[in-house]
XYZ file of C-alpha atoms in Angstrom:
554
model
C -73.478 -8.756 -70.507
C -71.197 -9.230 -67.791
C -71.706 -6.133 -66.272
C -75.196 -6.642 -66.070
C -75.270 -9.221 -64.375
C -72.966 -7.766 -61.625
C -75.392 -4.807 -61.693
C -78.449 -7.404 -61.240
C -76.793 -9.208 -58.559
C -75.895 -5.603 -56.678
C -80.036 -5.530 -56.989
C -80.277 -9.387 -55.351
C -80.938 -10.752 -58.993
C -79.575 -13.858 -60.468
C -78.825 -15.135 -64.278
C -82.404 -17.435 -63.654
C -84.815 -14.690 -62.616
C -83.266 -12.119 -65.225
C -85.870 -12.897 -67.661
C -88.753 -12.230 -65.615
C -87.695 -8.640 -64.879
C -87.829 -7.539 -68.812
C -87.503 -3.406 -67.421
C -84.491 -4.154 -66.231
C -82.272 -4.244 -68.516
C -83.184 -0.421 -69.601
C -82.865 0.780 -65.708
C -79.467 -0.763 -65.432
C -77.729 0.806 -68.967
C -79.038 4.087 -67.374
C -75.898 4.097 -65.148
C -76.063 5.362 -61.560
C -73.758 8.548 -62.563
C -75.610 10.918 -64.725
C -73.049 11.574 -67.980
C -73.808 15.005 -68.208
C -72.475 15.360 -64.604
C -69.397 13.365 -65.136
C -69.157 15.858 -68.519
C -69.473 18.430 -66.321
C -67.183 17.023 -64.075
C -64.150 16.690 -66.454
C -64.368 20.568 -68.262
C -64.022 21.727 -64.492
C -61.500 19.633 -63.740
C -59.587 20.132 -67.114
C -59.956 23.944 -66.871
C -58.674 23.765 -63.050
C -56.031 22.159 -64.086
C -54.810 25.110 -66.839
C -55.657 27.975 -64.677
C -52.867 26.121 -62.182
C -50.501 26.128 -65.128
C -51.489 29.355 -66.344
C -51.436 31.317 -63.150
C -47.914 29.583 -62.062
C -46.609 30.786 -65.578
C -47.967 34.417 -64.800
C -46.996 34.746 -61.675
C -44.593 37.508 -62.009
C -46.958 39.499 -64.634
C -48.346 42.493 -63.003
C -51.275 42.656 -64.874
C -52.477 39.072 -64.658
C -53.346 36.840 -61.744
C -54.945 33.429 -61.486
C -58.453 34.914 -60.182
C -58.911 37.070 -63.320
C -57.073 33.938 -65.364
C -60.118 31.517 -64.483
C -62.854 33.937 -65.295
C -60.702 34.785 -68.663
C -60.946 30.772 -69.052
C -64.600 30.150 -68.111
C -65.466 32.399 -70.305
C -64.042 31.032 -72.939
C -65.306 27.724 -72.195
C -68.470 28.895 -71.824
C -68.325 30.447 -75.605
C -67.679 26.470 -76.566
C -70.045 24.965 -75.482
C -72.736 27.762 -76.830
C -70.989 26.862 -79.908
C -70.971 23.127 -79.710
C -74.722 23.347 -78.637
C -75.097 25.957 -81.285
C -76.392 28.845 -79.093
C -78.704 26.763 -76.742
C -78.431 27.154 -73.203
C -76.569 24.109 -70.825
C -77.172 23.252 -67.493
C -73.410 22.981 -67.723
C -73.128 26.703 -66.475
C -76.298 27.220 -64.392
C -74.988 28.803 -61.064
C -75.754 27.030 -57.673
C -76.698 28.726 -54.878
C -76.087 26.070 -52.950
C -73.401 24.738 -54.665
C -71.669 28.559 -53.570
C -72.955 28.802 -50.112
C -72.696 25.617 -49.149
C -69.600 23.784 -50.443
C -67.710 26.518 -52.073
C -67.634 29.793 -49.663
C -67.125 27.828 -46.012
C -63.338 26.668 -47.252
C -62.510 29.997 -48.086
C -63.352 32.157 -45.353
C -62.706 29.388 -43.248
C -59.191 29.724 -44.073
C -59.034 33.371 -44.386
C -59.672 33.423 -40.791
C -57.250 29.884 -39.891
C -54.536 31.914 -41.931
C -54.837 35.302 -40.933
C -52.141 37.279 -38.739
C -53.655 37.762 -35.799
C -51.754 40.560 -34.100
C -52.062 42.864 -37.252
C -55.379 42.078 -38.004
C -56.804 42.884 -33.971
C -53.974 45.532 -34.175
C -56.217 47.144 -36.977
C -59.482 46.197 -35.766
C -60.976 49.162 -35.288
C -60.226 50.377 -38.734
C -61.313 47.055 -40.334
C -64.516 46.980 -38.356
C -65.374 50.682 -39.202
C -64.671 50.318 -42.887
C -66.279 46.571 -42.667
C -69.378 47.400 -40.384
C -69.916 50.724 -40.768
C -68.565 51.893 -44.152
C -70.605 48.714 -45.372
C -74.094 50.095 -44.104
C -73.473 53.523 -45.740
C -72.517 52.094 -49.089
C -75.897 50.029 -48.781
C -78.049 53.080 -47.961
C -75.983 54.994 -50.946
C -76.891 52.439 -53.749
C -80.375 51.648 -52.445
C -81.532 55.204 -52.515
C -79.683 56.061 -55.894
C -81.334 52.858 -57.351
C -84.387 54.199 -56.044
C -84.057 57.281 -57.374
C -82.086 56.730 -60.928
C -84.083 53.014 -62.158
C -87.681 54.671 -62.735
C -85.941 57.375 -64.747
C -83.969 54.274 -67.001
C -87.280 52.578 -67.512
C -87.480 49.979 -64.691
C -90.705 50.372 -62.714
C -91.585 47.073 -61.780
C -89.029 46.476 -58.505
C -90.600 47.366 -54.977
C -88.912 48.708 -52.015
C -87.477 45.311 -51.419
C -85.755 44.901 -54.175
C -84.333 48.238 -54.034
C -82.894 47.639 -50.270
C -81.898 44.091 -51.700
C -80.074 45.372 -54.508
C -77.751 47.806 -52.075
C -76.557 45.146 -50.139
C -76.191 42.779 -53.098
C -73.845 45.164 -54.565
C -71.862 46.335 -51.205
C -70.211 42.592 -50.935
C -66.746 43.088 -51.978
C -64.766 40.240 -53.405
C -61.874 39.451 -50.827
C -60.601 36.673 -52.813
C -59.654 38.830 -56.248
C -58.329 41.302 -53.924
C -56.092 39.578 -51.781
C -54.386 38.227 -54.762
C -53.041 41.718 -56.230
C -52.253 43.246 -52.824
C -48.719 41.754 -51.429
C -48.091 41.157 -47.358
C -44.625 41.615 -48.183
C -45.182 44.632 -49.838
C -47.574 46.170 -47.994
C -48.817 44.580 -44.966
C -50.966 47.450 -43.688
C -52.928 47.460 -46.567
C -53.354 44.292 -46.898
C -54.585 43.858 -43.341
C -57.124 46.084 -44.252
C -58.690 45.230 -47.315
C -58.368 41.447 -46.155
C -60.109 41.993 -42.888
C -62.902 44.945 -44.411
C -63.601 42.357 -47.666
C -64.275 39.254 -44.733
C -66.488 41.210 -42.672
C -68.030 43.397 -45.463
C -69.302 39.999 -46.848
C -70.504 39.098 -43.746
C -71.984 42.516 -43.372
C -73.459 42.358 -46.975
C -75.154 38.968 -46.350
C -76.882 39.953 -43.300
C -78.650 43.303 -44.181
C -79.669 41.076 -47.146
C -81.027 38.391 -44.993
C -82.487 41.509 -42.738
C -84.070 42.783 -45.844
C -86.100 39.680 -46.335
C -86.922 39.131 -43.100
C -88.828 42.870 -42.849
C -92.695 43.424 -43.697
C -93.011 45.827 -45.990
C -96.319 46.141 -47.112
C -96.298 47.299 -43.387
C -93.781 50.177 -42.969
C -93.875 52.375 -40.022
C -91.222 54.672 -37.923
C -89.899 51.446 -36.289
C -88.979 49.714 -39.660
C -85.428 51.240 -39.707
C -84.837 50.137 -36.000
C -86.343 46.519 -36.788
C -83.924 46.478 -39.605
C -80.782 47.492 -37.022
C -82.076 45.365 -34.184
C -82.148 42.183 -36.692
C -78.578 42.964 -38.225
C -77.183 43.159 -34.770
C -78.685 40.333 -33.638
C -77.945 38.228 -36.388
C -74.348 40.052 -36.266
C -73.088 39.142 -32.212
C -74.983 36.062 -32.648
C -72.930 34.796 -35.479
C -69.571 35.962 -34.046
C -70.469 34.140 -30.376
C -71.357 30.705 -32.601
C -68.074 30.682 -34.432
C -65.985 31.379 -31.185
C -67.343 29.150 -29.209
C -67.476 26.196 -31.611
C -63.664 27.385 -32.068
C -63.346 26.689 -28.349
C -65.461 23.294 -28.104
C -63.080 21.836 -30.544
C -60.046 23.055 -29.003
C -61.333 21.701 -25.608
C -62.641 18.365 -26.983
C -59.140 17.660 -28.461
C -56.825 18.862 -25.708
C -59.073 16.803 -23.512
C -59.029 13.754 -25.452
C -55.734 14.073 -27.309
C -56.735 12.072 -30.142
C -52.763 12.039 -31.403
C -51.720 9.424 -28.846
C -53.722 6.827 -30.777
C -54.390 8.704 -35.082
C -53.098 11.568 -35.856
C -55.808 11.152 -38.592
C -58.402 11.278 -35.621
C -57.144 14.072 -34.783
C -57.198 15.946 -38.283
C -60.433 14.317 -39.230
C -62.077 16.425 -36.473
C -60.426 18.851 -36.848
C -61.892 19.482 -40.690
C -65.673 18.151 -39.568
C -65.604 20.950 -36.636
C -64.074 23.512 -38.799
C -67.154 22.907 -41.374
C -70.301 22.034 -38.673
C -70.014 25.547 -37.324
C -71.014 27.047 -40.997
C -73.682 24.490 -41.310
C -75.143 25.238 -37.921
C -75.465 29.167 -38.812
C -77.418 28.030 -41.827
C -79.683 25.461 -39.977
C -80.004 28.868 -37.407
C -80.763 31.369 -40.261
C -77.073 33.464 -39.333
C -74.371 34.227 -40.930
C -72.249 31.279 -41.238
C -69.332 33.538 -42.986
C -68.859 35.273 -39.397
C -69.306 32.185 -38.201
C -67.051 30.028 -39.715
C -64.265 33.066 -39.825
C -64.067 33.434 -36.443
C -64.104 29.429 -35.517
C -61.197 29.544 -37.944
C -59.273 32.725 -35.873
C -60.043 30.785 -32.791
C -59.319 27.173 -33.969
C -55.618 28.433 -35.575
C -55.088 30.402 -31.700
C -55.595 26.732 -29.550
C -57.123 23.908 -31.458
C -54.148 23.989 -33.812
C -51.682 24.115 -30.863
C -52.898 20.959 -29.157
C -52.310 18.480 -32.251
C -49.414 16.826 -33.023
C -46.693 18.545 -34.931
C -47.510 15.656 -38.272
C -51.242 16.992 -38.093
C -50.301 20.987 -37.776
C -48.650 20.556 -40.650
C -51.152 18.644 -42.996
C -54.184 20.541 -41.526
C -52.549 24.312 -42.558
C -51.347 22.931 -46.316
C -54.924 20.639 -46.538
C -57.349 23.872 -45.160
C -54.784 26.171 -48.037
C -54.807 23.634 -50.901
C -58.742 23.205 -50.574
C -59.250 27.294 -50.591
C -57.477 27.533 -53.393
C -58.978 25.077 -55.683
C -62.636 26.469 -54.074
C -61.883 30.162 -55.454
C -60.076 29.016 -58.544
C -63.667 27.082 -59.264
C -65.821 30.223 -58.010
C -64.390 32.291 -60.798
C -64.150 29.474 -63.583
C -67.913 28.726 -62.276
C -68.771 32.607 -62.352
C -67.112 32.898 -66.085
C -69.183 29.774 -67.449
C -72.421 31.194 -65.994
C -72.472 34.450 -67.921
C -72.878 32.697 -71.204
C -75.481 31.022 -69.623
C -77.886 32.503 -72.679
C -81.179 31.949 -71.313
C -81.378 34.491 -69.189
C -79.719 37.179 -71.565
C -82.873 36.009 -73.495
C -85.180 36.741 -70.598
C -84.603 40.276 -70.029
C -85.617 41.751 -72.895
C -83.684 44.361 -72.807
C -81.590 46.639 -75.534
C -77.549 47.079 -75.646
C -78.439 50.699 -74.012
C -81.105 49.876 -71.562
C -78.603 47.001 -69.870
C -75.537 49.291 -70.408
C -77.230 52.338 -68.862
C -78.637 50.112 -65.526
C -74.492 48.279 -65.678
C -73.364 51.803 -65.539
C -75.840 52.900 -63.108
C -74.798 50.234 -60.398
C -71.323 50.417 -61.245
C -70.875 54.231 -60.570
C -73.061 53.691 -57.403
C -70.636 51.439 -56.252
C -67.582 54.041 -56.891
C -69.663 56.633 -55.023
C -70.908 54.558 -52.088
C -67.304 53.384 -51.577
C -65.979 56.865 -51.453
C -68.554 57.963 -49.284
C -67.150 55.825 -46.508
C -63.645 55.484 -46.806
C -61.918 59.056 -47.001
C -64.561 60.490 -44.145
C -64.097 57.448 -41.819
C -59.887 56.987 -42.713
C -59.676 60.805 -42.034
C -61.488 60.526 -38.779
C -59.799 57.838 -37.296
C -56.806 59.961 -38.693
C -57.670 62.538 -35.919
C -57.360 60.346 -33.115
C -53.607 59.296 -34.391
C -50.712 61.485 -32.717
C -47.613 59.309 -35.067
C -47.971 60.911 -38.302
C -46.625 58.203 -39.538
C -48.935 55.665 -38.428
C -51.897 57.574 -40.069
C -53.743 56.615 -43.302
C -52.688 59.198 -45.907
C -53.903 59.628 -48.839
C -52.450 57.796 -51.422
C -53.236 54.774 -48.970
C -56.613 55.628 -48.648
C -57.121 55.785 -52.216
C -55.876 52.288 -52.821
C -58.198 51.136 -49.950
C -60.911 52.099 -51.853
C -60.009 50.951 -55.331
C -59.056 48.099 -53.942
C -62.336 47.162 -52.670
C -64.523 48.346 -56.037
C -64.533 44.587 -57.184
C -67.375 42.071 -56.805
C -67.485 38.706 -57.340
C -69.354 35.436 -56.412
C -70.915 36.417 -53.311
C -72.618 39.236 -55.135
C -73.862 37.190 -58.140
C -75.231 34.320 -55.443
C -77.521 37.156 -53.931
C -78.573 38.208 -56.993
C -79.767 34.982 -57.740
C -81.261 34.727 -54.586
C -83.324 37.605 -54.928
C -84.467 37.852 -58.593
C -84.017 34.266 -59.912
C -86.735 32.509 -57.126
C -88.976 35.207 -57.641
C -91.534 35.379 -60.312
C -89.527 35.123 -63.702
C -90.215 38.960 -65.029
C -87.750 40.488 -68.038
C -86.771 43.015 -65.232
C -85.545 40.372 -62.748
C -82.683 38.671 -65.951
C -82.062 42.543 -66.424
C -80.926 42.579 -62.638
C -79.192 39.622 -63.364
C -77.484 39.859 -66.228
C -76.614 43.475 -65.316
C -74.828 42.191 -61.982
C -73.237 39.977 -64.204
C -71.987 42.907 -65.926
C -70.940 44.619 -62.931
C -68.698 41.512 -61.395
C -67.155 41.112 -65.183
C -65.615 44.503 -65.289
C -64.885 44.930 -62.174
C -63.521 42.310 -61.606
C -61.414 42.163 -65.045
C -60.579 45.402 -65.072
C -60.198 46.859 -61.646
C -57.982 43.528 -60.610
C -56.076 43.648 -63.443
C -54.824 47.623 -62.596
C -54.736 47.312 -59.148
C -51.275 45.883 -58.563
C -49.894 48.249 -61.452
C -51.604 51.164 -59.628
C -49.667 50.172 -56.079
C -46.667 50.404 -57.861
C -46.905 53.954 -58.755
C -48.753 55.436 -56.404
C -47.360 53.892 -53.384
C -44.123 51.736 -54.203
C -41.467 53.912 -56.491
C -39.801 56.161 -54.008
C -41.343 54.452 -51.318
C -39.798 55.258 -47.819
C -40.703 53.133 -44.365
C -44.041 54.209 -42.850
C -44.950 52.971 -39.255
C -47.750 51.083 -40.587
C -45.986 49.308 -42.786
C -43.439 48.007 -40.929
C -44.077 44.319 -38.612
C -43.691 45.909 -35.692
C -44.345 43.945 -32.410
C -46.271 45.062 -29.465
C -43.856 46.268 -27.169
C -45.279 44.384 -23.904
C -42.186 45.844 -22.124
C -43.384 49.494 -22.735
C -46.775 49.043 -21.564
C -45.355 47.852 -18.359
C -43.212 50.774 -18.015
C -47.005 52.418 -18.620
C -48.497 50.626 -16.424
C -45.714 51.217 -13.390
C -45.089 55.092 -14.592
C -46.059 58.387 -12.341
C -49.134 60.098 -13.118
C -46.958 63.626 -12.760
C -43.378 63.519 -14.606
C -42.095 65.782 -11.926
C -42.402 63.373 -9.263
C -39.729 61.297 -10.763
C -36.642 62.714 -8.728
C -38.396 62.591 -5.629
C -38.261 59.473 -3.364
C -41.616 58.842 -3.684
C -42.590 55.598 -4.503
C -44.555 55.726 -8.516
C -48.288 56.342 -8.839
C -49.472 53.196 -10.862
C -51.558 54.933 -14.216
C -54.914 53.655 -14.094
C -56.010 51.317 -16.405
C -58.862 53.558 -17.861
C -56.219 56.151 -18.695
C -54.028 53.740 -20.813
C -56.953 52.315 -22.669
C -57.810 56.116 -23.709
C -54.103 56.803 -24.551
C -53.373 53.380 -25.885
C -56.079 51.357 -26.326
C -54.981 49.005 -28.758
C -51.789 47.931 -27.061
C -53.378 48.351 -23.731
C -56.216 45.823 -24.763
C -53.752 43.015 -26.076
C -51.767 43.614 -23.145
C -54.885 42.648 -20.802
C -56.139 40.038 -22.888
C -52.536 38.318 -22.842
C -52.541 38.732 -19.255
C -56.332 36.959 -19.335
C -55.502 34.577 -21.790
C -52.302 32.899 -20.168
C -54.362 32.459 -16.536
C -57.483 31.202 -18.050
C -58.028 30.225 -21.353
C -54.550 28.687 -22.121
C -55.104 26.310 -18.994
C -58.239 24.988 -20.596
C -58.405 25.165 -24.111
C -54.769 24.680 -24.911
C -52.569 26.654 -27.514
C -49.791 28.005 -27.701
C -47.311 26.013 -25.221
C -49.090 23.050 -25.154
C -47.016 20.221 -27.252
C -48.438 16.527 -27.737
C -46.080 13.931 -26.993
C -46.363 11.328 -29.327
C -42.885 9.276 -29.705
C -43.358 8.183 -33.035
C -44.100 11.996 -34.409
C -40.785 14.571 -34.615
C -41.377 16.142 -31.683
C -41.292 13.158 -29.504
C -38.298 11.549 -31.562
C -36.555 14.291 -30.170
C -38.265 14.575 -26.608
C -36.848 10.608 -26.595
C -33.428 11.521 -27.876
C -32.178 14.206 -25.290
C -33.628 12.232 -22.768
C -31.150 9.410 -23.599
């Protein structure tokens, strides 16, 4: 009774006029948090909670890790409560689109990019944006045709050209986050430089043909279809990319200007989270890509905004933008494990054991093909324009690369949904469904689970250094001696002053050094000066830096 009438009086009731409302009662035991949310709620929370223990306890297991732990443990959830609702389906383990997109995914690649090394990852940009951009748009033409082709001869008739183009770029996503956890910096940094930075953009990538796809007409297909298709994935591409860095940069500008730390550091790191996430928000709003968005705002933001806080708020913002990544994938997969025993839509399709094997199968070896098809041809041609033998992608590297990269995960169940579940509900449109579901399962199960096992042999026993591998610096001081060295080596006992190499020469001979070499040169004169960075330290006295800015003054 009593907490009725502190619910009435929250409504502007009192004891008096309770009688004359005779509905309310009924409206007020109806509590304002739905149960079967807070249900909800507390199984996540419980299972996030073990796959922390679990994973910690199988961290030195090389067969296990704590992405392929929480699918392992939604699954198994998700056979509970078909048991405890005896084999009727629960919202429980309906997947969110928006729930993904909107509140899981930004944290992620967010910090992907905030944590990322920068020098090795722009040291291997060409390679990641060849495999990313490039080797992405092959596998999608790969699996769209041989979908096209290899479907009508299984039995399914009923998708249109649409669905077919859909269905490449739905399964070309990658999942970055199972991959990163079997590959090692340590270990091998070169490859995971790679995969990391081809699994970000490939997503990206992935996302935008799809959202290219459903932007085209084509009940109206003519010659200029294909370069419509181009014209809106580049567009949507550069577009994306100039958002996120100059978001990155507002931030950084807006705090260095401001300096929010001489007053709250939690000003300071308040923003900084609320500018890290308005970017993604702002692609959406835009119809972008927030994942190139937000990824790049995070490169950008970790290069100055990070720089200009005080040294308390550096180091909350790096563990608080970690710690929230890594409960948002643990969830993704726990999420992703719970929704394929979602039964209604295994009910919807229709289909036999063999028909959904046969299409699994289908996509699956699709994926193996369209994969290959990009990554020995393009890592063998880039291999051509490498004269250190060392520094060259061999291989037994190569291979990795691309069995790294078979699994898929959230991103390419989300699309999935996207396409087939808003549409007209047809038995064909579960089958694509429940066969992607298929697809992320084993890959993800059993390609993750043999990929760290698979380094070890192929790559680790009898390992010796490679070039690549090692954290080598650039060597600034070379490049100068570049930069200042005579265009003819004979010259160099003569008393003739040196012929300064032109800068179009070294960017042919050395292009990437020779680009981070200008860019350090154009950062330090005018970037640094406004937006901060490196260099620049608050002074705050009560925060460790100033402590000891106050002591060796004294």
């Amino acid at each position: 009774m009593a907490t009725k009438i502190l619910n009435a009086a929250m409504l502007g009731l009192t004891p008096e006029n309770m009688s004359s409302h005779e509905h309310l009662p009924s409206e007020l035991d109806a509590s304002l948090l739905n149960t079967s949310t807070v249900i909800a709620l507390c199984v996540f929370f419980a299972l996030l909670c073990a796959c922390i223990v679990i994973g910690h306890l199988l961290e030195e297991n090389r067969w296990a890790n704590e992405s392929i732990t929480a699918l392992l443990l939604g699954l198994c959830a998700g056979v509970v409560v078909l048991l405890i609702r005896k084999g009727e389906s629960s919202h429980l383990m309906k997947f969110s689109e928006d729930l993904f997109f909107l509140y899981l995914l930004p944290p992620i690649i967010f910090n992907a990019g905030f944590q990322v090394k920068k020098k090795r990852f722009f040291k291997n940009f060409t390679t990641i944006l060849l495999f990313g951009i490039f080797g992405t748009v092959i596998s999608f033409c790969i699996i769209s045709l041989g979908v096209f082709w290899t479907f009508k001869k299984i039995g399914v008739r009923s998708l249109n050209i649409k669905d077919h183009l859909a269905i490449g770029a739905i399964m070309s996503a990658t999942d970055s986050v199972c991959t990163l956890q079997v590959l090692s910096q340590d270990e091998t940094p070169f490859l995971y430089s790679i995969v990391f930075g081809e699994g970000v953009v490939n997503d990206a990538t992935s996302i935008v043909l799809f959202n290219s796809v459903q932007t085209l007409d084509f009940d109206n297909i003519d010659g200029f279809t294909a370069l419509k298709l181009i014209g809106t994935f580049l567009y949507l591409f550069f577009t994306s990319t100039a958002l996120g860095l100059a978001a990155g940069l507002l931030s950084a500008f807006i705090i260095k200007t401001l300096y929010f730390g001489r007053h709250s550091t939690d000003r300071e790191f308040a923003l900084m989270i609320l500018m890290a996430y308005l970017p993604y928000l702002l692609a959406e709003l835009l119809n972008l890509s927030g994942i190139l968005t937000v990824f790049f705002c995070g490169i950008v933001m970790s290069h100055y905004t990070w720089h200009n806080v005080t040294e308390s708020s550096r180091i909350t913002t790096k563990h608080a933008f970690a710690t929230i990544s890594f409960i948002a994938e643990t969830f993704i997969f726990l999420y992703v494990g719970m929704d394929a025993l979602d039964i209604d839509k295994w009910r919807e399709s229709k289909a036999s054991a063999g028909t959904s094997a046969a299409i699994s199968s289908t996509l699956f070896a699709l994926v193996l093909v369209g994969r290959a098809a990009f990554i020995f041809p393009l890592a063998n041609i880039l291999n051509c324009f490498q004269k250190i033998e060392s520094s060259k992608i061999h291989f037994k590297q190569q291979f990795i690369i691309w069995w790294a990269g078979l699994m898929r995960g959230a991103v390419t169940i989300a699309l999935s949904y996207n396409q087939f579940a808003s549409s007209v509900k047809s038995p064909e449109s579960a089958l694509m469904i429940t066969s992607t579901i298929i697809v992320v399962l084993f890959s993800t199960i059993v390609c993750g689970s043999v990929t760290k096992p698979l380094i070890e042999a192929v790559l680790l026993r009898h390992r010796k250094p490679m070039v690549s591998d090692l954290d080598d610096n650039v060597s600034l001081e070379e490049l100068r001696v570049l930069l200042l060295e005579s265009g003819d080596p004979n010259n160099s006992n003569n008393n003739q002053p040196a012929r300064r190499a032109s800068s179009l020469r070294l960017l042919i001979s050395h292009p990437t050094t020779t680009v981070h070499y200008f860019w350090r040169k154009f950062d330090d004169k005018f970037m640094r000066p406004v937006f901060g960075g490196r260099g620049f330290v608050p002074f705050v006295p009560s925060s460790p830096t100033g402590a000891a800015d106050d002591s060796s003054s004294a």
